[in-house]
XYZ file of C-alpha atoms in Angstrom:
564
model
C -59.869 -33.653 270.844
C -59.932 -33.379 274.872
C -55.985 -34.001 274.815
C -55.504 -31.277 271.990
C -57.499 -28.638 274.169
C -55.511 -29.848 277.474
C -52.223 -29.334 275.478
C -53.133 -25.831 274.208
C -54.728 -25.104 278.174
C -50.969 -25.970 279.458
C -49.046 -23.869 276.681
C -51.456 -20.903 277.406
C -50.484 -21.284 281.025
C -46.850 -21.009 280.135
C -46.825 -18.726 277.381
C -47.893 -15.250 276.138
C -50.348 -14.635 273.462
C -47.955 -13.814 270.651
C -45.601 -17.012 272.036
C -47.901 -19.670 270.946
C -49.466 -19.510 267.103
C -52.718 -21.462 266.249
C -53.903 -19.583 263.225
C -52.841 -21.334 260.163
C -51.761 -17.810 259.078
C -49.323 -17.747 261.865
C -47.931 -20.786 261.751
C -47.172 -20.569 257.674
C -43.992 -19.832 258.465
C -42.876 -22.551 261.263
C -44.643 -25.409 258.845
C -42.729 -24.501 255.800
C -39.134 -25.258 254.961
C -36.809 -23.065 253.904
C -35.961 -24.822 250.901
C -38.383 -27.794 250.795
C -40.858 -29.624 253.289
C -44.450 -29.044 254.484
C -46.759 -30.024 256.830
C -49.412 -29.662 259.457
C -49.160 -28.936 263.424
C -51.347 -28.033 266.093
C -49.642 -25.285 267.505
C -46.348 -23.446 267.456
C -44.516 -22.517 270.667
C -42.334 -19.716 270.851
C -40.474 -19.452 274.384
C -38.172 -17.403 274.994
C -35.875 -18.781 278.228
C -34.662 -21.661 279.090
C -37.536 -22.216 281.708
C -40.106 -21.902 279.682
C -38.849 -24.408 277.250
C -38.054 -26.857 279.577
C -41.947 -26.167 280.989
C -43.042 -26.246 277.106
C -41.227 -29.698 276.969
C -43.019 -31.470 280.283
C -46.325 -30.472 278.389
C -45.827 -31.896 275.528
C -44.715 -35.225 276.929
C -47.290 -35.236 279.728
C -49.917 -34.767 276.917
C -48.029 -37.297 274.293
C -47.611 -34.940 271.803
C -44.941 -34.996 269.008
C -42.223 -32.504 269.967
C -40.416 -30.803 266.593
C -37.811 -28.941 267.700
C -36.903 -25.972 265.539
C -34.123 -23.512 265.661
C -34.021 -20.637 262.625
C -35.663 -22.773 260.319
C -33.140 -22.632 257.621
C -32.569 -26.543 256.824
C -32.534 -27.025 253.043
C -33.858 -31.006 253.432
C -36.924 -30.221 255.759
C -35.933 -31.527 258.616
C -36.993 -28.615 260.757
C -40.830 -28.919 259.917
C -43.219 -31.447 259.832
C -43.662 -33.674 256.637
C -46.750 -34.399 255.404
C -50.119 -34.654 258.115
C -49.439 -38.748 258.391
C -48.592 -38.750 261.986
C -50.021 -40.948 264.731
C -50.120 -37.896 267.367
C -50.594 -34.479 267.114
C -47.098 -31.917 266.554
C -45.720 -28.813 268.580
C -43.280 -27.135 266.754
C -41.190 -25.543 269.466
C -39.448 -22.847 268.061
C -36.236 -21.750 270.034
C -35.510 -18.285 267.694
C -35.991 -16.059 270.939
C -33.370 -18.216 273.532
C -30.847 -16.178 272.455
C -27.432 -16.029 274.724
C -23.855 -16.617 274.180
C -21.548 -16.753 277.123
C -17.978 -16.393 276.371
C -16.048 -18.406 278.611
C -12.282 -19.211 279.658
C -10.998 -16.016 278.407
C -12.603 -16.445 274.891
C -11.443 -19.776 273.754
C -14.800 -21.189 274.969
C -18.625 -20.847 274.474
C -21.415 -21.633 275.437
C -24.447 -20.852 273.331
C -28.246 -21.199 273.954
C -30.738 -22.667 271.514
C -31.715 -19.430 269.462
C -28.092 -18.101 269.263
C -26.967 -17.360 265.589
C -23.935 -17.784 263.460
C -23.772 -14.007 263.633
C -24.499 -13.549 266.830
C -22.210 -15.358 268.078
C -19.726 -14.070 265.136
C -20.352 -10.480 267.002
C -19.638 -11.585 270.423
C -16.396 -13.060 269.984
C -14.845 -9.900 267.350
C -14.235 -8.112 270.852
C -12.070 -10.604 271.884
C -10.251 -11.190 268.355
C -11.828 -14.466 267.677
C -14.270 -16.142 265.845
C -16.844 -19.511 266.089
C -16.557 -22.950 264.010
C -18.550 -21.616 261.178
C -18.707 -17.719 259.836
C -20.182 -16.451 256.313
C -22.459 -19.053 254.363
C -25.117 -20.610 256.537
C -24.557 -17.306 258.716
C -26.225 -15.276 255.824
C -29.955 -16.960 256.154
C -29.443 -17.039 260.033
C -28.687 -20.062 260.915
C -28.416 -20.984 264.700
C -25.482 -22.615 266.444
C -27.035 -25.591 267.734
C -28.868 -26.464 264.754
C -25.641 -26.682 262.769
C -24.563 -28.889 265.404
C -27.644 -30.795 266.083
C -27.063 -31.616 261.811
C -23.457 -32.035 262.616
C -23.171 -29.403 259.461
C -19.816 -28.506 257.713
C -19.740 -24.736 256.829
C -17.134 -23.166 254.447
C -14.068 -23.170 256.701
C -11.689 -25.535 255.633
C -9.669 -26.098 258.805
C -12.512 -26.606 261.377
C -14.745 -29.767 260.001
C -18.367 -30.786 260.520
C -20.049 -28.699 263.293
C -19.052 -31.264 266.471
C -18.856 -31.319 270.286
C -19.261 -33.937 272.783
C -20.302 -31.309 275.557
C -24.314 -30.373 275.739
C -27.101 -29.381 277.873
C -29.981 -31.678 276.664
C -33.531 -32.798 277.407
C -34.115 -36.483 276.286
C -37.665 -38.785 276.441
C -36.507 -41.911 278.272
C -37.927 -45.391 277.717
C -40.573 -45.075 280.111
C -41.688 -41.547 278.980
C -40.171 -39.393 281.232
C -38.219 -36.277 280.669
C -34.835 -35.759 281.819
C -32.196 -32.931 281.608
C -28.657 -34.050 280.970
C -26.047 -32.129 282.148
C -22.726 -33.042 279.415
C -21.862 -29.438 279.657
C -18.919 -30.135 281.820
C -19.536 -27.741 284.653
C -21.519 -28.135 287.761
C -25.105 -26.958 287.623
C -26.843 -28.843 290.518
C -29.121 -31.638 290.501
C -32.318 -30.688 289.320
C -33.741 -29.282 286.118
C -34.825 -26.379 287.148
C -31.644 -25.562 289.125
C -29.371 -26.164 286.061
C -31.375 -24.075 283.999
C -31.350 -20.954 286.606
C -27.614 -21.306 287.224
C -26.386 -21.448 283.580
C -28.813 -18.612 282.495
C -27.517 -16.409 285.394
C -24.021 -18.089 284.645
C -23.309 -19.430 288.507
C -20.870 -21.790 287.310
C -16.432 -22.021 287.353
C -14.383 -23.470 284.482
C -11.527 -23.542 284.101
C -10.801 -27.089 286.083
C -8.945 -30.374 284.411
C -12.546 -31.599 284.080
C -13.595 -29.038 282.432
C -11.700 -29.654 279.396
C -12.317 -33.341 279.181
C -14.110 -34.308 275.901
C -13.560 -33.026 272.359
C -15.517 -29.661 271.661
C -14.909 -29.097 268.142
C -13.610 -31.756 265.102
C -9.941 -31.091 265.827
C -8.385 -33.874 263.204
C -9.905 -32.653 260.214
C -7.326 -30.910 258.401
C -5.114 -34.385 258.640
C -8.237 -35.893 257.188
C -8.829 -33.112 254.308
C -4.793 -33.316 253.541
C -5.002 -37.206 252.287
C -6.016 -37.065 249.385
C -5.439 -40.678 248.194
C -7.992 -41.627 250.334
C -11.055 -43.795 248.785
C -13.124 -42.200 251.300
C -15.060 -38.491 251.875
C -13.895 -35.976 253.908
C -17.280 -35.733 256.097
C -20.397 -37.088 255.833
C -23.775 -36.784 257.360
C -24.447 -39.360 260.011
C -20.308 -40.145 260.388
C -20.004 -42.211 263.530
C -16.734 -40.631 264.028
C -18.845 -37.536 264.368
C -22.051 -38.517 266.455
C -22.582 -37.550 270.396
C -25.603 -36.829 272.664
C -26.190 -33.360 270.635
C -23.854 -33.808 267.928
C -25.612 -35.136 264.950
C -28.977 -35.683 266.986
C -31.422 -34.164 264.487
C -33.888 -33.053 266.433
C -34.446 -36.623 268.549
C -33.220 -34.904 272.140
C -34.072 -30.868 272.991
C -30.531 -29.353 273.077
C -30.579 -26.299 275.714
C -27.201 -25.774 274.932
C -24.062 -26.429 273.265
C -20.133 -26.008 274.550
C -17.803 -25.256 271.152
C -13.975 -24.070 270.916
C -13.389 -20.449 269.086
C -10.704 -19.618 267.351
C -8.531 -16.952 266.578
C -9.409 -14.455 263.970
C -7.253 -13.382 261.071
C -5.989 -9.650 261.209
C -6.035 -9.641 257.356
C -7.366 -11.985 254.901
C -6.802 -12.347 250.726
C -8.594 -13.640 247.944
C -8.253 -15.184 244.571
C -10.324 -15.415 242.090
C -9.888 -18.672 239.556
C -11.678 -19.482 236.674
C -11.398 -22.355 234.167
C -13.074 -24.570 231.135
C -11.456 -27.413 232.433
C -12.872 -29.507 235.318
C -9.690 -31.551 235.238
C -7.668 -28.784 236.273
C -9.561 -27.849 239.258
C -9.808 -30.993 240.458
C -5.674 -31.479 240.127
C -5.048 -27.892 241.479
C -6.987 -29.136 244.652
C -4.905 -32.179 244.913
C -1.462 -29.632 244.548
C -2.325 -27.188 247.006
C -3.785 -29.590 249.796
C -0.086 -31.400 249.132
C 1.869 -28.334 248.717
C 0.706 -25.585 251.142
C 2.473 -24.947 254.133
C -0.891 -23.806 255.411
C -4.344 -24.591 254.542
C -6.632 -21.360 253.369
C -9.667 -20.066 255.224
C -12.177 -21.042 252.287
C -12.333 -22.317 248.905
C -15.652 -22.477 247.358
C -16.682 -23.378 243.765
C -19.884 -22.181 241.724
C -20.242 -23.492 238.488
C -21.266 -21.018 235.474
C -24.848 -21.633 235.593
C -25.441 -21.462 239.592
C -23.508 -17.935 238.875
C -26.025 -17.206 236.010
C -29.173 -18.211 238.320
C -28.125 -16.311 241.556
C -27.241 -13.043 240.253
C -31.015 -13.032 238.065
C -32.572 -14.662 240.517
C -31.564 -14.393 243.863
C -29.903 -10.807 243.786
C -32.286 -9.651 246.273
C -30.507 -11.855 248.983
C -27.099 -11.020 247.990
C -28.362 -7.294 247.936
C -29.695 -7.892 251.435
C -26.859 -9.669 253.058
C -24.616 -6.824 251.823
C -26.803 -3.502 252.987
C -28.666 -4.654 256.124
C -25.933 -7.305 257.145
C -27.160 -11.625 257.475
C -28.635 -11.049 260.816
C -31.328 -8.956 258.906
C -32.312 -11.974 256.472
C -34.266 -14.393 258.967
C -36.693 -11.219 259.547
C -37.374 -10.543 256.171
C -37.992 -13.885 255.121
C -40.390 -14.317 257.791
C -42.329 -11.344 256.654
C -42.085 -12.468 252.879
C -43.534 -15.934 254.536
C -46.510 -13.531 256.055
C -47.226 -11.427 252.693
C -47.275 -15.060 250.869
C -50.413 -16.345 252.843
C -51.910 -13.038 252.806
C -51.730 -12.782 248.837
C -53.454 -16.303 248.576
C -55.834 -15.327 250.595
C -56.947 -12.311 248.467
C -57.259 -15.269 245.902
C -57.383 -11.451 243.263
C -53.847 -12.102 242.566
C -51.322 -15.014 241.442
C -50.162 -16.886 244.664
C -46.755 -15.815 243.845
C -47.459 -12.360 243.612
C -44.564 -11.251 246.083
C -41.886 -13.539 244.340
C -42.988 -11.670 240.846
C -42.598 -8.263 242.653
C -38.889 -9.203 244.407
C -38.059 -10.529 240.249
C -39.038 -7.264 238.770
C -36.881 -5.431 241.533
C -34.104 -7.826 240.365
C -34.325 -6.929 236.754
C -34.552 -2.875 237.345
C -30.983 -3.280 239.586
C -27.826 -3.356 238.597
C -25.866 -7.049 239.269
C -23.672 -5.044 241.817
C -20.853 -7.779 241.102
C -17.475 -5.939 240.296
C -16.273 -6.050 236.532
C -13.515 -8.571 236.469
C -15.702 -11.333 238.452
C -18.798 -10.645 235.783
C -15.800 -11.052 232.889
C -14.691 -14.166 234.387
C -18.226 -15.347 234.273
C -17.919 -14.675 230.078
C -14.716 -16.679 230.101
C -14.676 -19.774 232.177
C -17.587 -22.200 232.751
C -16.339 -22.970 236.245
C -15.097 -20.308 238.854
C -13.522 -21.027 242.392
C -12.539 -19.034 245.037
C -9.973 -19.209 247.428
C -9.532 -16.963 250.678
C -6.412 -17.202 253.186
C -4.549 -15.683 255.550
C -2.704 -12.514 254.243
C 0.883 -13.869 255.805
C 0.016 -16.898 253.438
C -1.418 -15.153 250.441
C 2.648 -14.682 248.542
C 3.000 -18.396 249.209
C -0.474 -19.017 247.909
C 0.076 -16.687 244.968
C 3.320 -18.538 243.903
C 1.973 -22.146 243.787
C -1.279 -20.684 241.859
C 1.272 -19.019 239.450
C 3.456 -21.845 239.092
C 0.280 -24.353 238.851
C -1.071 -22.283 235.559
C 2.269 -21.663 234.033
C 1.109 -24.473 231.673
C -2.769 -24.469 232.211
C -5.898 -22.967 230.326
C -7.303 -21.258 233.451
C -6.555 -17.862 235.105
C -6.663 -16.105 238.405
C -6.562 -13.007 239.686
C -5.421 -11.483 243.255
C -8.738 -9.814 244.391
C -8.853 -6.376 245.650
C -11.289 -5.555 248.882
C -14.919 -4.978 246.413
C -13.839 -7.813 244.628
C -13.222 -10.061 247.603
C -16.432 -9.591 248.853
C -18.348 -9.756 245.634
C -17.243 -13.189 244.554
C -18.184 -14.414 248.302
C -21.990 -12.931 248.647
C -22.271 -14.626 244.991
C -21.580 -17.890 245.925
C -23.529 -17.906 249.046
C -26.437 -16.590 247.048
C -26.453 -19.428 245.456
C -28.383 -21.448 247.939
C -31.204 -19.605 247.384
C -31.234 -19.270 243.217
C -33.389 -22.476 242.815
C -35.945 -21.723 245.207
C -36.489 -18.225 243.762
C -36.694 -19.390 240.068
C -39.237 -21.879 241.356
C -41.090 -19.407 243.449
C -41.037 -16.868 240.358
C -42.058 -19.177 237.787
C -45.323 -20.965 239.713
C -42.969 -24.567 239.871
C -43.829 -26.580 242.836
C -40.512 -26.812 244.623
C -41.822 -30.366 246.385
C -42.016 -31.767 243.194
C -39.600 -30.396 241.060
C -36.728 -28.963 242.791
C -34.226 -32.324 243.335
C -31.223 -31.118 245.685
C -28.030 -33.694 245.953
C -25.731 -32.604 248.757
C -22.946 -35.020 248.367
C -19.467 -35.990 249.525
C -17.380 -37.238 246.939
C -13.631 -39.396 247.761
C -11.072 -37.910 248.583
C -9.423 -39.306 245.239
C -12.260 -38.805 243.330
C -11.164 -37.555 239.795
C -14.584 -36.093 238.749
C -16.516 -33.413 240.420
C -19.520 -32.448 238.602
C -22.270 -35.187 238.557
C -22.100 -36.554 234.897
C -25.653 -37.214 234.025
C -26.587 -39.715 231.070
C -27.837 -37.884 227.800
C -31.417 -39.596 228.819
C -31.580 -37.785 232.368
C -29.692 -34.674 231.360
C -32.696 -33.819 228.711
C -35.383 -34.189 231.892
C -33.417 -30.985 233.559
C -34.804 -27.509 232.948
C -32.135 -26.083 235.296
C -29.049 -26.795 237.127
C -27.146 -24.932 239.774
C -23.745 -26.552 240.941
C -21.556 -25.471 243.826
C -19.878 -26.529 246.798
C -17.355 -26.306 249.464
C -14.186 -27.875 247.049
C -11.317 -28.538 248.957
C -13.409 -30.520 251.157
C -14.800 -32.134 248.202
C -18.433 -31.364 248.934
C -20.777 -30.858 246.209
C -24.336 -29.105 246.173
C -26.213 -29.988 243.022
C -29.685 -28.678 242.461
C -32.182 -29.629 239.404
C -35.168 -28.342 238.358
C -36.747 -30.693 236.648
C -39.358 -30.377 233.578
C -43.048 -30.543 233.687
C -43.860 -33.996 233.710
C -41.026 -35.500 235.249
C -41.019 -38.452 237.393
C -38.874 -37.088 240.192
C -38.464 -40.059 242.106
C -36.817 -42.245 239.512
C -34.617 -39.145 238.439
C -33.199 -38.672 241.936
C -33.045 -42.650 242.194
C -31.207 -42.891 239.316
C -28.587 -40.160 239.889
C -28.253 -41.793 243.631
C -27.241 -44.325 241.789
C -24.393 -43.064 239.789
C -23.410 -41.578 243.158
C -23.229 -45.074 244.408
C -20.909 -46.040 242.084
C -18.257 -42.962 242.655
C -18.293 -44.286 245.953
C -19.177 -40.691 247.108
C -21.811 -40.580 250.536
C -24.826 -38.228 251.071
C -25.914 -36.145 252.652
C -22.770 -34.662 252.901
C -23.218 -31.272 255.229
C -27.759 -30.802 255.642
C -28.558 -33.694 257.667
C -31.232 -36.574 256.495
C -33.875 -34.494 256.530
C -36.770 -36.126 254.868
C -35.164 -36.489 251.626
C -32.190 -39.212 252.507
C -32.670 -42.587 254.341
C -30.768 -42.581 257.223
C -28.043 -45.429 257.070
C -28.490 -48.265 259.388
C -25.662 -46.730 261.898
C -27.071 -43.549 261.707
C -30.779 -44.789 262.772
C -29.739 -47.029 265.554
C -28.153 -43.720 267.123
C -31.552 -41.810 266.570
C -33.547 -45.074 268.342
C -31.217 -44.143 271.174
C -31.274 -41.124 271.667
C -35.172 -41.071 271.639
C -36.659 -44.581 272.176
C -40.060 -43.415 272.210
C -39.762 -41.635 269.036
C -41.663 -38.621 270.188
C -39.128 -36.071 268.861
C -38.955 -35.554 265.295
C -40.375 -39.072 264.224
C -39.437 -39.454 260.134
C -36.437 -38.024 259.774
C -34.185 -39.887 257.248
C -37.343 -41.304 256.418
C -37.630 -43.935 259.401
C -40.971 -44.547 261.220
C -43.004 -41.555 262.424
C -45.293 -43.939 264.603
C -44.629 -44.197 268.119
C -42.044 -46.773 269.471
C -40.759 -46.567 266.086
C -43.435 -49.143 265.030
């Protein structure tokens, strides 16, 4: 008890009132996953520079506390919260939301963001400048930061650009001896000590620009050669890929990233969509092979959601699409945050049902139009499985011609979308992500127990992509939502399972099918706590922090100290 006092005496020293949370009240929020994951923590830090994290840090280790490092909160396998109260030491959750800062560097084709920086914030600070980051819509639309999608070494929608990936960070890491050092990867001169770094790259008194400077990969430049071979036995990307793990880059939360060095790119001047739909998995799955074989030029995006996913966002999770598309993505982490409040609030008035809010956002849902244009919402009548495919308008003819020729002598159709259709079939599918979650919210199911997610990476030359469940496991499903990212051969599968259900053996059994299609997983979300880390994968997390003090659990490895 006299260490948990001396820890909360130090943060108070360092921090404002509203910057560090003790009431469980306040901390509902930071303890909670987005998706799933719960657990307990002493406090919640907020700071909001670099200075105070890196004082927030030295606390924590001076006091041996366990240091959970958390960026938006937007994870879908919990591995941004703690997991359970069976820890050996106490937790901080050290939330970096307010470090926000992008600096735009080398005449835009670099950046350098700070912990709390989002997707769309740094989307918005590079449209001046006609570019754009690794990752844009899709993660963007629940907030997701920068650094956590590299931190998970995440994949996003883009088809050109690959896993989230650079080999040049800012970092604090817990050496073998317990000390805390800052490690300077970034590639630019900052000084010597900790605190100098940190007040020269906040105020920017740096130069790039040098040979040096450029030295070490900043974003996963040979995908598209990877994506293109599609007789390949293996996935395109995979969580925990050596070929994709440095310092920051796939860390999970075992080192303090301050911040993160990543390539832009330019932005296209015009894009077009198309709009597919089908009753024949087969023919998606060959009309992926012929275009990655055929096009002269790989499109922006193409992103599948199957009939029922389509079914369970638009009832379900219309409210986020609705959301994204009046107040814009950067509103959503706010207003989830304040639907986290009203949750704890409502159980506390222990007058109405704990889900009280989630019946209220249904009832909304069912008194408001779909707001998903005609042709898309006849689609959905005609074709069990829909995909979308965006590219750049000097590509779309070329695009349009292979699609036509492709279907000459197919089932499916497609359609050229026009600007409200475009955007329609996009805020649908990335919707999706949250349609479980809200049917599980709405109808009183315990997500923990009977929401099973499988975010998998399938071969290249795999000739399936749904996840064929036996007749015996199928009839323990009350729903299913499938999507995915489809060129790249990534599949998100969600189940909610029936009352009843043994939801252990059901995921172990469908791992097992997975197993056998030679596919890998997690594919994009990290370990979390839902995935053992693979034996590669863990040896990089013992060295990166050999004291386990950051994160301990994830991938479901030790959470006792010295990884005992």
């Amino acid at each position: 008890m006299a260490k948990d006092s001396e820890i909360l005496t130090q943060l108070q020293s360092i921090l404002a009132n509203d910057q560090l949370l003790t009431r469980d009240d306040d901390k509902a929020y930071y303890t909670k996953g987005f998706r799933v994951g719960k657990g307990q923590a002493l406090a919640v830090a907020i700071p909001q520079s670099l200075m105070q994290l890196w004082q927030v840090l030295q606390a924590c280790v001076a006091c041996d506390k366990i240091i959970l490092m958390q960026a938006s909160n937007t994870g879908v396998t919990g591995g941004s919260t703690p997991d359970g109260s069976d820890y050996d030491r106490e937790i901080i959750i050290v939330s970096t939301r307010r470090i926000k800062g992008v600096q735009v560097i080398d005449d835009a084709q670099q950046i350098i963001a700070f912990p709390g920086s989002t997707l769309t914030e740094l989307e918005n600070a590079l449209k001046p400048h006609h570019k754009e980051p690794h990752s844009v819509i899709g993660s963007s639309c629940i907030g997701a930061s920068v650094i956590g999608g590299v931190c998970n070494n995440s994949g996003g929608s883009l088809i050109r650009r690959g896993p989230a990936f650079t080999e040049k960070s800012l970092f604090a890491q817990i050496n073998p001896d317990g000390s805390l050092s800052l490690v300077n990867h970034l590639g630019v001169d900052l000084g010597n000590t900790a605190e100098e770094m940190i007040t020269r790259l906040e105020q920017q008194q740096y130069t790039t620009g040098t040979a040096v400077d450029w030295e070490g990969k900043i974003w996963a430049d040979d995908y598209a050669a990877i994506l293109r071979d599609t007789a390949a036995s293996t996935p395109t990307r995979y969580n925990g890929n050596p070929q994709y793990l440095h310092d920051s880059s796939g860390s999970a939360g075992k080192v303090a990233v301050f911040a993160v060095r990543l390539s832009t790119f330019e932005a296209s001047d015009k894009t077009e969509s198309f709009y597919i739909g089908t009753n024949d998995e087969g023919e998606l799955v060959e009309l992926r092979r012929y275009l990655l074989e055929n096009l002269s030029e790989l499109p922006l995006q193409a992103e599948y959601i199957h009939r029922n996913a389509f079914d369970l966002t638009v009832r379900y999770a219309r409210h986020m699409y609705w959301a994204i598309n009046r107040l814009g993505p950067e509103a959503l982490p706010s207003l989830m945050a304040n639907k986290a409040k009203w949750d704890v609030r409502v159980k506390k008035l222990r007058v109405l049902p704990t889900n009280f809010v989630d019946r209220v956002l249904q009832l909304v849902n069912t008194l408001t139009p779909k707001m998903v244009a005609k042709r898309i919402l006849d689609y959905r009548d005609s074709f069990e499985h829909h995909l979308m495919i965006k590219a750049d308008a000097r590509h779309a003819a070329e695009l349009q011609n292979l699609l036509s020729q492709f279907f000459a002598a197919k089932s499916g159709q497609f359609f050229r979308c026009d600007a409200r259709e475009e955007k329609d079939a996009f805020l649908v599918r990335f919707g999706v992500g949250g349609c479980t979650i809200s049917y599980c919210d709405y109808h009183g199911i315990s997500a923990d127990r009977r929401l099973i997610a499988f975010d998998v990476a399938l071969r290249r030359n795999d000739s399936q992509w749904r996840i064929e469940l036996p007749p015996e496991l199928q009839a323990q499903v009350l729903e299913d939502s499938c999507c995915g990212h489809f060129f790249c051969f990534v599949n998100h599968q969600d189940y909610i399972l029936k009352a009843g259900v043994d939801a252990q053996q059901f995921k172990h059994q469908v791992l097992e099918y997975l197993d056998q299609r030679g596919a890998r997983y997690p594919a994009e979300h990290n370990v979390g706590h839902l995935y053992h880390a693979s034996g590669e994968y863990e040896q990089h997390l013992r060295h990166l922090d050999p004291t386990n003090s950051c994160n301990p659990g994830i991938g479901k490895t030790s959470k006792k100290k010295f990884w005992q």
